[in-house]
mmCIF file of C-alpha atoms and ligand atoms in Angstrom:
data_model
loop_
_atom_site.group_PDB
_atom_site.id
_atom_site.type_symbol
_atom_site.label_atom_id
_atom_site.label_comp_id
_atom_site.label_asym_id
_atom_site.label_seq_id
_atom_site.Cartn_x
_atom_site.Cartn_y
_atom_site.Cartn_z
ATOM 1 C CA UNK A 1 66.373 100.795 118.899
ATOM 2 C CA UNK A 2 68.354 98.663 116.693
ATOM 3 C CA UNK A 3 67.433 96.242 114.102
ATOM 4 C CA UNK A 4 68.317 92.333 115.165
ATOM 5 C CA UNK A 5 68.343 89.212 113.145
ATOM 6 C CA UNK A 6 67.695 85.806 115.479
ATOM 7 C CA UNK A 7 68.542 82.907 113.221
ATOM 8 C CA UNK A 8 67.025 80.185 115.207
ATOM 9 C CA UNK A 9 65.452 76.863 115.209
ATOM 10 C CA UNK A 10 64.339 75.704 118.339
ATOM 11 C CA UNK A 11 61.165 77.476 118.172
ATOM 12 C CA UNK A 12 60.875 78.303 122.123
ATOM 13 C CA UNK A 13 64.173 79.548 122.599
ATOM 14 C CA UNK A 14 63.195 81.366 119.488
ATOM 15 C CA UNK A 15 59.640 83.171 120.923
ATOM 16 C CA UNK A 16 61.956 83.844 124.266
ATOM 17 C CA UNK A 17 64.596 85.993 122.590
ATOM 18 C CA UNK A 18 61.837 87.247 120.513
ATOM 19 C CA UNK A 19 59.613 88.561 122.648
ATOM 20 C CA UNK A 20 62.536 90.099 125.397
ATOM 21 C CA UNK A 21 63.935 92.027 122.551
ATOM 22 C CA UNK A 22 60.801 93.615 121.223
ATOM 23 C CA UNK A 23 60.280 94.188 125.162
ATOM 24 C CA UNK A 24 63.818 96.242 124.789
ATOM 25 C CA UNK A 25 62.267 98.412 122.036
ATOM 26 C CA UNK A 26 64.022 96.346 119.419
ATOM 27 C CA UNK A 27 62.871 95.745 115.735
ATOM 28 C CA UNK A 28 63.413 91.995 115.251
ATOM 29 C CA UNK A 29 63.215 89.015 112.709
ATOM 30 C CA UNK A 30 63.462 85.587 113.580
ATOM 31 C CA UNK A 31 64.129 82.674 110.815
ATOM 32 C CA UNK A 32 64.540 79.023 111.832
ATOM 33 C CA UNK A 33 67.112 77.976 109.067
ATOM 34 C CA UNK A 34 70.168 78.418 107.162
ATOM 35 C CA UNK A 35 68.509 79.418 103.909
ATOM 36 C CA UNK A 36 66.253 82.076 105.710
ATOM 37 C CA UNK A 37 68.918 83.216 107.474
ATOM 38 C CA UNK A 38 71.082 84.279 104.378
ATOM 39 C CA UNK A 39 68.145 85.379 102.372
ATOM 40 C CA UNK A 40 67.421 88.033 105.787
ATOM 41 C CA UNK A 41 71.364 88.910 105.484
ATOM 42 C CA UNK A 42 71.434 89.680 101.979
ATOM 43 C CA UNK A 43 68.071 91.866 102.081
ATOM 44 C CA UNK A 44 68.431 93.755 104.990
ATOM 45 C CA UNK A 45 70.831 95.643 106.947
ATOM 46 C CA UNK A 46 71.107 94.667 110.505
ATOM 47 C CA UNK A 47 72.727 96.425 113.822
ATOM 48 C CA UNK A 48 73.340 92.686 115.369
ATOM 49 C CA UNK A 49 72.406 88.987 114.399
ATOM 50 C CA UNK A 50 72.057 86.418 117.220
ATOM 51 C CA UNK A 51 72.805 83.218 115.325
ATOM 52 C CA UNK A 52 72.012 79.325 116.497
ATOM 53 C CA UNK A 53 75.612 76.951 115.749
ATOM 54 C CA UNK A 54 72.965 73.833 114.820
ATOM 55 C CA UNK A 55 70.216 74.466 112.235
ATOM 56 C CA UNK A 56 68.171 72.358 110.351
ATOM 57 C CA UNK A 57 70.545 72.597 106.806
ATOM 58 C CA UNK A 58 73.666 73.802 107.825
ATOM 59 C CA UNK A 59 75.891 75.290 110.133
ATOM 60 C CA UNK A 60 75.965 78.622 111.924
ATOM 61 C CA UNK A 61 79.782 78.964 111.391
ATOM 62 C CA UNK A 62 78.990 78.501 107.528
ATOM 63 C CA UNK A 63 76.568 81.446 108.055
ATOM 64 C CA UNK A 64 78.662 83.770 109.185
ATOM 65 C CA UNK A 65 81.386 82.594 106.938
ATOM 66 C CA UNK A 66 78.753 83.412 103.922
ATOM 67 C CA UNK A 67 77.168 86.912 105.750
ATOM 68 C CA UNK A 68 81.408 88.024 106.438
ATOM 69 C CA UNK A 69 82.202 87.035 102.646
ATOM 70 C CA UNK A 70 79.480 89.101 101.527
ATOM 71 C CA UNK A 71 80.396 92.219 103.091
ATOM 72 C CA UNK A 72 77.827 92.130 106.499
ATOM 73 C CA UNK A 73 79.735 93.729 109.320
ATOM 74 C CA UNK A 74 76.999 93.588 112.240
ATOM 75 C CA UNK A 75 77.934 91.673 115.772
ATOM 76 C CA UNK A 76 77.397 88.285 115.818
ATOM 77 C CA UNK A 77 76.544 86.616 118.832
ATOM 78 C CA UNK A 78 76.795 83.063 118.627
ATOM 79 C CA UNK A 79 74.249 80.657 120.683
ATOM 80 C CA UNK A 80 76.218 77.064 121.200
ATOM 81 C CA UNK A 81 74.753 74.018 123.187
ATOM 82 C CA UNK A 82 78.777 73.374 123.037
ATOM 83 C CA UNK A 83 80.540 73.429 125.630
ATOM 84 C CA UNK A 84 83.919 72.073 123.945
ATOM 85 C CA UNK A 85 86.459 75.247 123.856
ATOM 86 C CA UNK A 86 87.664 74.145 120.129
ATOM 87 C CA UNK A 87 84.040 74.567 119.198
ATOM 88 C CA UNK A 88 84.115 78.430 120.606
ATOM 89 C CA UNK A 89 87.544 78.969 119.504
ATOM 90 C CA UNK A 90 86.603 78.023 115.945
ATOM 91 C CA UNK A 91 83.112 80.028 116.124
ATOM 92 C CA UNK A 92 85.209 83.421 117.383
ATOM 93 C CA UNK A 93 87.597 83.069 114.654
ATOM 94 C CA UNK A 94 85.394 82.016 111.973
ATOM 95 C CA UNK A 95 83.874 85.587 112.430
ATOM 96 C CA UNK A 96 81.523 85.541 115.572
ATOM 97 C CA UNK A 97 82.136 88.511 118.150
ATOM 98 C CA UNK A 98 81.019 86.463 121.112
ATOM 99 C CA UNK A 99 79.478 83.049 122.204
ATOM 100 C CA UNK A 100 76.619 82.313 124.855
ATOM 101 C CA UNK A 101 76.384 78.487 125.772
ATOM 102 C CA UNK A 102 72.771 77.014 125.706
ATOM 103 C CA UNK A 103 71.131 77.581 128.609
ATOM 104 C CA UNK A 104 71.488 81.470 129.108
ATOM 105 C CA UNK A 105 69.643 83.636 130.805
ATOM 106 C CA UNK A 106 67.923 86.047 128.853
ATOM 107 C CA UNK A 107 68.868 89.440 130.492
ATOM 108 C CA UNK A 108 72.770 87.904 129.833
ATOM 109 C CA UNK A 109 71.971 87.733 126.085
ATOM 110 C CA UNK A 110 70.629 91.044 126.253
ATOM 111 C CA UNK A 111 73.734 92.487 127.779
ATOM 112 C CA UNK A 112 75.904 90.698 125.473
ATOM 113 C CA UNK A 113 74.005 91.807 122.806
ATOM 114 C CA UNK A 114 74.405 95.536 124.067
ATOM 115 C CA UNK A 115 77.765 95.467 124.619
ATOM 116 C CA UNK A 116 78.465 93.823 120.751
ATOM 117 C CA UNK A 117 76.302 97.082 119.276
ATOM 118 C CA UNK A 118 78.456 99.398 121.553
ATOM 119 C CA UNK A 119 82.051 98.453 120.176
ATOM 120 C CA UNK A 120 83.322 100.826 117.773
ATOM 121 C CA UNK A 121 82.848 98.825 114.599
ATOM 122 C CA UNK A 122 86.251 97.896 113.389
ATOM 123 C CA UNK A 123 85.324 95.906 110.204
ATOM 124 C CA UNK A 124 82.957 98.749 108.899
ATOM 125 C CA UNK A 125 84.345 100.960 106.326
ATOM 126 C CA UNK A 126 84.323 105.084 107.848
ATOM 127 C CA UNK A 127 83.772 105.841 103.912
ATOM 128 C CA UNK A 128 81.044 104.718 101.568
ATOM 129 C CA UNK A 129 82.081 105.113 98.073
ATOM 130 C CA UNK A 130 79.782 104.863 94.947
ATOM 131 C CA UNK A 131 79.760 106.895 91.890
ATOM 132 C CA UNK A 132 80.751 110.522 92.445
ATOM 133 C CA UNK A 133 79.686 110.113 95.914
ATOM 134 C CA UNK A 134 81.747 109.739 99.495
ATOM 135 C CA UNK A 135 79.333 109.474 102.512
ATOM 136 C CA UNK A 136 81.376 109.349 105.706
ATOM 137 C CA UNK A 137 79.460 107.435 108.388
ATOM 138 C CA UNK A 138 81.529 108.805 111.292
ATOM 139 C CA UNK A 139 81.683 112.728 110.267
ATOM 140 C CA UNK A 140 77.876 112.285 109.325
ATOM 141 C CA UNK A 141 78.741 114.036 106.411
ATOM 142 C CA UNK A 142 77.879 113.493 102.232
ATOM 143 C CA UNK A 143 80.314 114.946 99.323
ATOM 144 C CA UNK A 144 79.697 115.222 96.037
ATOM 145 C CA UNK A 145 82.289 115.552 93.849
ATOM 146 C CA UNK A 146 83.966 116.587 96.443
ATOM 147 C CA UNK A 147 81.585 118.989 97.818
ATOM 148 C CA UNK A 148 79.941 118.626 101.172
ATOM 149 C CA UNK A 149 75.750 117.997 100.978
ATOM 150 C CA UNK A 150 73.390 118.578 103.654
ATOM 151 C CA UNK A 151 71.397 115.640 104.159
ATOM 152 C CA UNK A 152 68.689 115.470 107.017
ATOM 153 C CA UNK A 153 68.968 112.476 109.131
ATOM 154 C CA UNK A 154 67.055 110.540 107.525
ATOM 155 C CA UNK A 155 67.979 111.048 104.315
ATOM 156 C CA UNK A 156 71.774 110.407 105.608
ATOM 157 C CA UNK A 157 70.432 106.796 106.602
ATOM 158 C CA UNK A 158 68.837 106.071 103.717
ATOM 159 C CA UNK A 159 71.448 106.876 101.748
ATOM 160 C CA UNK A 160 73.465 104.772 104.291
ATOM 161 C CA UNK A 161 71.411 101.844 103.559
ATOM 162 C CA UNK A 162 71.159 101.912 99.806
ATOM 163 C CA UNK A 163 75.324 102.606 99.281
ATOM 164 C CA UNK A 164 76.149 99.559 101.686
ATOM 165 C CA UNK A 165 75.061 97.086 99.004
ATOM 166 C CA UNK A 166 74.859 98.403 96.106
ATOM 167 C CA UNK A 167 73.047 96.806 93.001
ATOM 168 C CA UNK A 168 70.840 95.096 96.009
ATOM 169 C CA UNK A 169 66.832 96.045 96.136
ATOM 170 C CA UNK A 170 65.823 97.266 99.163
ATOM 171 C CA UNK A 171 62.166 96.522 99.641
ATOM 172 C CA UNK A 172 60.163 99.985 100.351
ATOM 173 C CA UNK A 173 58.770 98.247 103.977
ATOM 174 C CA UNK A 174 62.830 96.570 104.528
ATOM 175 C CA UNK A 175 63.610 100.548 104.249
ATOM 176 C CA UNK A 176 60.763 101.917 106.593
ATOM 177 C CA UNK A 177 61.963 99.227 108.678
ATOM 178 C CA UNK A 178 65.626 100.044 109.160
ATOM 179 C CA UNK A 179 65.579 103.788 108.602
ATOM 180 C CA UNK A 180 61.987 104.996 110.689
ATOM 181 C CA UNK A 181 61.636 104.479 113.897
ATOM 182 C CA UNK A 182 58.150 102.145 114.374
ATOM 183 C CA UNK A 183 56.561 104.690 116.136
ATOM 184 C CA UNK A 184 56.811 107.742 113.491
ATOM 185 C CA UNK A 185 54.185 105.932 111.171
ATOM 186 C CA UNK A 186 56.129 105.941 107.866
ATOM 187 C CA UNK A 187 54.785 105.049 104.922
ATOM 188 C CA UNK A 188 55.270 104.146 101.277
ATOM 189 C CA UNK A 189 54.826 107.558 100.655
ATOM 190 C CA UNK A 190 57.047 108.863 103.573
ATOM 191 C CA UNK A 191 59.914 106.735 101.342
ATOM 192 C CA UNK A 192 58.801 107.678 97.952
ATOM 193 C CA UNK A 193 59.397 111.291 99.586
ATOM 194 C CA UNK A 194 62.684 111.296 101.064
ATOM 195 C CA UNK A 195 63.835 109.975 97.468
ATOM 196 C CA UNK A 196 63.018 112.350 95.650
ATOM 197 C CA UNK A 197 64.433 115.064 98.329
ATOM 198 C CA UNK A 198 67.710 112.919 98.375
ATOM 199 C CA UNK A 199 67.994 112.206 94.611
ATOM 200 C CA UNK A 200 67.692 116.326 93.754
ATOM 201 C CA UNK A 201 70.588 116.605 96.347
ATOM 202 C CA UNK A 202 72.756 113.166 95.198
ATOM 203 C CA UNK A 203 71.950 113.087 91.168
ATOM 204 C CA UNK A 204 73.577 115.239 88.117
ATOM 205 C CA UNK A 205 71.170 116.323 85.710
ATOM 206 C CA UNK A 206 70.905 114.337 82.360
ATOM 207 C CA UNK A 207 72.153 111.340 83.512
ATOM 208 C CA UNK A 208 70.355 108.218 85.261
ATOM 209 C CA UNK A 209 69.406 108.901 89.271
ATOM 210 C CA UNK A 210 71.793 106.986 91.309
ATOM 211 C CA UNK A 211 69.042 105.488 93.409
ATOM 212 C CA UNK A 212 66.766 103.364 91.238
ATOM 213 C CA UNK A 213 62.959 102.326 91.556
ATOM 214 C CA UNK A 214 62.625 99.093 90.994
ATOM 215 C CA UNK A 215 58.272 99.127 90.264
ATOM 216 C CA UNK A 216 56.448 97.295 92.948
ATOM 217 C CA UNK A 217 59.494 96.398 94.965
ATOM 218 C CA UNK A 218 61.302 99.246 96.129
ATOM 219 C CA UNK A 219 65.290 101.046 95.856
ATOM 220 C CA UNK A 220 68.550 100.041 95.048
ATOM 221 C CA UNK A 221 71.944 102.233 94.901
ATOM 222 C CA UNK A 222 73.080 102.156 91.251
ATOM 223 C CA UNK A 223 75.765 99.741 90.701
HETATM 224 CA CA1 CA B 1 69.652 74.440 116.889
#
Protein backbone atom coordinates (compact mmCIF):
# COMPACT_ATOMS: atom_id res chain seq x y z
CA UNK A 1 0.00 0.00 0.00
CA UNK A 2 1.42 3.30 -0.63
CA UNK A 3 0.05 6.69 -0.33
CA UNK A 4 -0.45 8.55 -4.01
CA UNK A 5 -1.20 12.09 -4.85
CA UNK A 6 -3.13 12.46 -8.55
CA UNK A 7 -3.01 16.15 -9.33
CA UNK A 8 -5.50 16.22 -12.06
CA UNK A 9 -8.03 18.16 -13.89
CA UNK A 10 -9.76 16.42 -16.41
CA UNK A 11 -12.18 14.96 -14.11
CA UNK A 12 -12.60 11.43 -16.04
CA UNK A 13 -9.14 10.71 -16.48
CA UNK A 14 -9.18 11.73 -12.89
CA UNK A 15 -12.11 9.00 -11.51
CA UNK A 16 -10.05 6.37 -13.93
CA UNK A 17 -6.71 6.59 -12.14
CA UNK A 18 -8.71 6.96 -9.08
CA UNK A 19 -10.61 4.21 -8.89
CA UNK A 20 -7.65 1.55 -10.51
CA UNK A 21 -5.43 2.62 -7.73
CA UNK A 22 -7.75 2.16 -4.82
CA UNK A 23 -8.47 -1.23 -6.84
CA UNK A 24 -4.44 -1.81 -6.24
CA UNK A 25 -4.94 -1.36 -2.47
CA UNK A 26 -3.67 2.18 -2.71
CA UNK A 27 -4.57 5.17 -0.37
CA UNK A 28 -5.19 8.04 -2.82
CA UNK A 29 -6.06 11.85 -3.16
CA UNK A 30 -7.00 13.45 -6.18
CA UNK A 31 -7.00 17.50 -6.59
CA UNK A 32 -7.87 19.16 -9.91
CA UNK A 33 -5.49 22.26 -9.60
CA UNK A 34 -2.27 23.82 -8.97
CA UNK A 35 -3.19 25.38 -5.64
CA UNK A 36 -4.67 22.00 -4.30
CA UNK A 37 -1.97 20.30 -5.47
CA UNK A 38 0.72 22.23 -3.36
CA UNK A 39 -1.50 22.62 -0.39
CA UNK A 40 -1.70 18.24 -0.57
CA UNK A 41 2.33 18.43 -0.96
CA UNK A 42 2.99 20.57 1.85
CA UNK A 43 0.50 18.62 4.31
CA UNK A 44 1.14 15.26 3.61
CA UNK A 45 3.80 12.90 2.91
CA UNK A 46 3.39 10.90 -0.18
CA UNK A 47 5.14 7.50 -1.62
CA UNK A 48 4.38 8.85 -5.41
CA UNK A 49 2.43 11.85 -7.06
CA UNK A 50 1.01 11.35 -10.58
CA UNK A 51 0.90 14.95 -11.78
CA UNK A 52 -1.20 16.49 -15.01
CA UNK A 53 1.53 19.08 -17.25
CA UNK A 54 -1.85 21.44 -18.00
CA UNK A 55 -3.99 22.59 -15.04
CA UNK A 56 -6.39 25.09 -14.65
CA UNK A 57 -3.72 27.91 -12.88
CA UNK A 58 -0.49 26.79 -13.65
CA UNK A 59 1.84 24.40 -14.81
CA UNK A 60 2.78 20.91 -13.69
CA UNK A 61 6.54 21.60 -14.26
CA UNK A 62 6.04 24.69 -11.81
CA UNK A 63 4.63 22.06 -9.38
CA UNK A 64 7.22 19.99 -9.14
CA UNK A 65 9.65 22.80 -9.31
CA UNK A 66 7.73 24.17 -5.97
CA UNK A 67 7.15 20.32 -4.27
CA UNK A 68 11.43 19.66 -5.23
CA UNK A 69 12.25 23.25 -3.67
CA UNK A 70 10.45 22.38 -0.68
CA UNK A 71 12.14 19.31 0.18
CA UNK A 72 9.34 16.46 -1.34
CA UNK A 73 11.36 13.57 -2.65
CA UNK A 74 8.43 11.11 -3.84
CA UNK A 75 8.35 9.83 -7.76
CA UNK A 76 6.78 11.92 -9.98
CA UNK A 77 5.14 10.63 -12.85
CA UNK A 78 4.28 13.12 -15.25
CA UNK A 79 0.91 12.79 -17.50
CA UNK A 80 1.58 15.00 -20.92
CA UNK A 81 -0.96 15.29 -23.89
CA UNK A 82 2.65 16.37 -25.45
CA UNK A 83 4.07 14.63 -27.65
CA UNK A 84 7.00 17.23 -28.50
CA UNK A 85 10.41 15.59 -27.01
CA UNK A 86 11.57 19.26 -25.70
CA UNK A 87 8.38 19.19 -23.70
CA UNK A 88 9.53 15.64 -21.97
CA UNK A 89 13.04 16.58 -21.91
CA UNK A 90 12.22 19.73 -19.95
CA UNK A 91 9.54 17.82 -17.62
CA UNK A 92 12.46 14.96 -16.73
CA UNK A 93 14.88 17.56 -15.91
CA UNK A 94 12.74 19.95 -14.22
CA UNK A 95 12.38 17.09 -11.58
CA UNK A 96 9.83 14.44 -12.96
CA UNK A 97 11.08 10.67 -12.78
CA UNK A 98 9.08 9.63 -15.80
CA UNK A 99 6.44 10.81 -18.41
CA UNK A 100 3.24 8.92 -19.80
CA UNK A 101 1.73 10.68 -22.98
CA UNK A 102 -2.14 11.19 -22.87
CA UNK A 103 -3.81 8.43 -23.88
CA UNK A 104 -2.29 5.58 -21.62
CA UNK A 105 -3.53 2.66 -20.67
CA UNK A 106 -4.19 2.32 -17.20
CA UNK A 107 -2.40 -0.98 -16.21
CA UNK A 108 0.87 1.04 -18.02
CA UNK A 109 0.44 3.85 -15.44
CA UNK A 110 0.20 1.40 -12.86
CA UNK A 111 3.43 -0.26 -13.79
CA UNK A 112 5.15 2.92 -14.18
CA UNK A 113 3.98 3.94 -11.09
CA UNK A 114 5.40 0.63 -9.45
CA UNK A 115 8.49 0.72 -10.87
CA UNK A 116 9.03 4.78 -9.69
CA UNK A 117 8.16 3.48 -5.81
CA UNK A 118 10.69 0.56 -6.35
CA UNK A 119 13.93 2.69 -7.19
CA UNK A 120 16.12 3.13 -4.35
CA UNK A 121 15.36 6.74 -3.52
CA UNK A 122 18.40 8.71 -4.40
CA UNK A 123 17.23 12.26 -3.41
CA UNK A 124 16.02 11.07 0.13
CA UNK A 125 18.29 11.75 2.93
CA UNK A 126 19.41 7.93 4.79
CA UNK A 127 19.53 10.32 8.06
CA UNK A 128 16.84 12.43 9.64
CA UNK A 129 18.30 14.93 11.89
CA UNK A 130 16.37 17.12 14.46
CA UNK A 131 17.29 18.09 17.88
CA UNK A 132 19.32 15.46 19.73
CA UNK A 133 17.83 12.98 17.49
CA UNK A 134 19.29 10.82 14.27
CA UNK A 135 16.63 8.41 12.84
CA UNK A 136 18.19 6.37 10.04
CA UNK A 137 15.51 5.34 7.54
CA UNK A 138 17.60 2.56 5.96
CA UNK A 139 19.08 0.81 9.30
CA UNK A 140 15.45 1.28 10.76
CA UNK A 141 17.11 2.45 13.62
CA UNK A 142 16.55 5.81 16.24
CA UNK A 143 19.60 7.38 18.42
CA UNK A 144 19.44 9.58 20.95
CA UNK A 145 22.21 11.35 21.83
CA UNK A 146 23.85 8.97 20.34
CA UNK A 147 22.22 6.06 21.82
CA UNK A 148 20.22 3.56 19.87
CA UNK A 149 16.09 3.54 20.83
CA UNK A 150 13.77 0.84 20.19
CA UNK A 151 10.91 2.10 18.42
CA UNK A 152 8.01 -0.30 17.25
CA UNK A 153 7.12 0.09 13.71
CA UNK A 154 4.87 2.29 14.00
CA UNK A 155 6.22 4.49 16.17
CA UNK A 156 9.47 4.45 13.74
CA UNK A 157 6.97 5.87 10.99
CA UNK A 158 5.53 8.28 12.85
CA UNK A 159 8.45 9.59 13.91
CA UNK A 160 9.43 9.32 10.18
CA UNK A 161 6.64 11.49 9.25
CA UNK A 162 6.81 14.22 11.83
CA UNK A 163 11.01 14.73 11.40
CA UNK A 164 10.58 15.02 7.47
CA UNK A 165 9.05 18.49 7.84
CA UNK A 166 9.57 19.77 10.71
CA UNK A 167 7.67 22.89 12.18
CA UNK A 168 4.74 21.45 9.69
CA UNK A 169 1.25 20.19 11.48
CA UNK A 170 0.37 17.00 10.64
CA UNK A 171 -3.36 16.62 10.92
CA UNK A 172 -4.23 13.57 13.46
CA UNK A 173 -6.46 11.80 10.30
CA UNK A 174 -3.22 13.02 7.55
CA UNK A 175 -1.20 10.76 10.26
CA UNK A 176 -3.69 7.73 10.53
CA UNK A 177 -3.62 8.07 6.94
CA UNK A 178 0.05 7.68 6.08
CA UNK A 179 1.24 5.66 9.06
CA UNK A 180 -1.98 2.83 9.61
CA UNK A 181 -2.80 0.71 7.26
CA UNK A 182 -6.87 1.40 6.38
CA UNK A 183 -7.75 -1.79 7.47
CA UNK A 184 -6.29 -1.75 11.24
CA UNK A 185 -9.10 0.80 12.30
CA UNK A 186 -6.93 3.53 13.88
CA UNK A 187 -8.18 6.13 15.60
CA UNK A 188 -7.63 9.52 17.21
CA UNK A 189 -6.92 7.71 20.12
CA UNK A 190 -4.70 4.98 18.44
CA UNK A 191 -2.44 8.42 17.56
CA UNK A 192 -2.85 10.20 20.77
CA UNK A 193 -1.32 6.71 22.02
CA UNK A 194 1.64 6.05 20.07
CA UNK A 195 2.67 9.75 21.16
CA UNK A 196 2.83 9.46 24.24
CA UNK A 197 4.75 5.89 23.94
CA UNK A 198 7.16 7.69 21.44
CA UNK A 199 7.59 11.01 23.32
CA UNK A 200 8.69 8.94 26.83
CA UNK A 201 11.24 7.21 24.45
CA UNK A 202 12.32 10.60 22.17
CA UNK A 203 11.95 13.55 24.99
CA UNK A 204 14.47 14.66 27.99
CA UNK A 205 12.79 15.44 31.05
CA UNK A 206 12.25 19.20 31.94
CA UNK A 207 12.37 20.45 28.74
CA UNK A 208 9.51 20.92 25.97
CA UNK A 209 8.42 17.34 24.10
CA UNK A 210 9.86 17.38 20.72
CA UNK A 211 6.58 16.41 19.14
CA UNK A 212 3.99 19.10 19.77
CA UNK A 213 0.04 19.02 20.00
CA UNK A 214 -1.24 21.49 18.22
CA UNK A 215 -5.26 21.43 20.04
CA UNK A 216 -7.83 20.36 17.56
CA UNK A 217 -5.45 19.84 14.70
CA UNK A 218 -2.96 17.37 15.37
CA UNK A 219 1.40 16.95 15.59
CA UNK A 220 4.24 18.65 14.44
CA UNK A 221 8.15 17.80 15.03
CA UNK A 222 9.56 20.74 17.02
CA UNK A 223 11.39 23.08 14.90
CA1 LIG B 1 -5.00 19.04 -17.94
Amino acid sequence: MAKILVVEDDDHQADVIEKWLQHEHHNVDVVATFADGKAMMDSYTYDAIVLDWGLPDGTGIDLIAAYRSAGGTAPILMLTGRTDTSDKEQGLDGGADDYLTKPFQIRELSARLRALMRRPAMMVSDVLKGHNLELDINKHQLFKDGELIKLFPQEFSLLETLMRKPGVVHTTEALINHVWKSEAGASGETVRTSVLRLRKKIDTAGEPSLIENVHGVGYKFRQ
